[in-house]
Amino acid sequence: MKKITTKTIRQQKGQNKITMLTAYDYPMAKIVDTAGCDMILVGDSLGNVVLGYEDTTHVTMEDMLHHSRAVARGTEHALIVTDMPFLSYHTGKYEAVRNAGRLIAEGFANAVKLEGGSEIAETVKAITDAGIPVCGHLGLTPQSVNQLGGFSMQAKTEAAAEKLLADAKCLEDAGAFAVVLECIPRQLARHVTQSLTIPTIGIGAGKECDGQVLVLYDMLGLFSDYVPSFVKKYAELNTDVTSAVKTYIQEVKEEVFPI
Ligand code: KIV
């Protein structure tokens, strides 16, 4: 199988649903890649599901670089998209391009993802002008949790829906190769998908998006603090791992292991 590029992803729009999952380390990246997922997102959700923070605002560039490198070592085919963390692209275009460039050069990412719409369009253009592919992220943008006041469904009013569509077009015009739509009404996600020439990747946004993304530890049933209602659990690893650890403890205590 050949390495997947942003060109491949764009060509899949309307032809073949795009699959994306998060990964944060070498073994999981290797599993996701070998299974044939199109894109691996080194999401800043690692702040919640790996580092144990309450939200993603505490994740640093060094965290993203560290995990992106590990994922890259386990990935042969999938396109690696690494999240730009909170405040790494808000303080000026120069800083944003530099940080995006670090995620490519030092983090071995193939593309970066930024949260926001028209307010970051110039930044997205500057990054794509530097030859770095950008994936947008609209709807529920977890880095703005303190402004949004929680993790609820977004763009529920007509005005908010119109703004989201305008934002999506801004990102497309700025050169983004795809856009993640998180937690927005299904009809709006369908409308945005039909209105753009670039693919939409949905999470809690219905089935009519061009592709889907989930947080790996949610869909594996590994992260148990909270699970968004739109997640489908394809495994119950928390239960399986707990049971394995308990059996190990018991067997060591009872001198069943080692033999
Ligand atoms: O950080 C992340 O995992 C994400 C997905 C929820 C899309 O941005």
mmCIF file with all atom_site columns, C-alpha atoms in Angstrom, residues 151 153 183 204 214 218 226-233:
data_model
loop_
_atom_site.group_PDB
_atom_site.id
_atom_site.type_symbol
_atom_site.label_atom_id
_atom_site.label_alt_id
_atom_site.label_comp_id
_atom_site.label_asym_id
_atom_site.label_entity_id
_atom_site.label_seq_id
_atom_site.pdbx_PDB_ins_code
_atom_site.Cartn_x
_atom_site.Cartn_y
_atom_site.Cartn_z
_atom_site.occupancy
_atom_site.B_iso_or_equiv
_atom_site.pdbx_formal_charge
_atom_site.auth_seq_id
_atom_site.auth_comp_id
_atom_site.auth_asym_id
_atom_site.auth_atom_id
_atom_site.pdbx_PDB_model_num
ATOM 1  C CA . PHE A 1 151 ? -18.653 20.513 25.454 1.00 0.00 ? 151 PHE A CA 1
ATOM 2  C CA . MET A 1 153 ? -23.614 20.596 20.457 1.00 0.00 ? 153 MET A CA 1
ATOM 3  C CA . CYS A 1 183 ? -20.695 18.114 17.319 1.00 0.00 ? 183 CYS A CA 1
ATOM 4  C CA . GLY A 1 204 ? -20.761 13.713 16.268 1.00 0.00 ? 204 GLY A CA 1
ATOM 5  C CA . LEU A 1 214 ? -13.112 9.170  16.606 1.00 0.00 ? 214 LEU A CA 1
ATOM 6  C CA . ASP A 1 218 ? -13.128 6.257  23.329 1.00 0.00 ? 218 ASP A CA 1
ATOM 7  C CA . TYR A 1 226 ? -16.564 10.294 30.260 1.00 0.00 ? 226 TYR A CA 1
ATOM 8  C CA . VAL A 1 227 ? -17.626 9.162  26.808 1.00 0.00 ? 227 VAL A CA 1
ATOM 9  C CA . PRO A 1 228 ? -19.482 11.479 24.415 1.00 0.00 ? 228 PRO A CA 1
ATOM 10 C CA . SER A 1 229 ? -22.923 10.167 23.422 1.00 0.00 ? 229 SER A CA 1
ATOM 11 C CA . PHE A 1 230 ? -22.041 9.945  19.714 1.00 0.00 ? 230 PHE A CA 1
ATOM 12 C CA . VAL A 1 231 ? -19.183 7.470  20.338 1.00 0.00 ? 231 VAL A CA 1
ATOM 13 C CA . LYS A 1 232 ? -19.631 3.851  19.318 1.00 0.00 ? 232 LYS A CA 1
ATOM 14 C CA . LYS A 1 233 ? -17.523 1.509  21.445 1.00 0.00 ? 233 LYS A CA 1
#
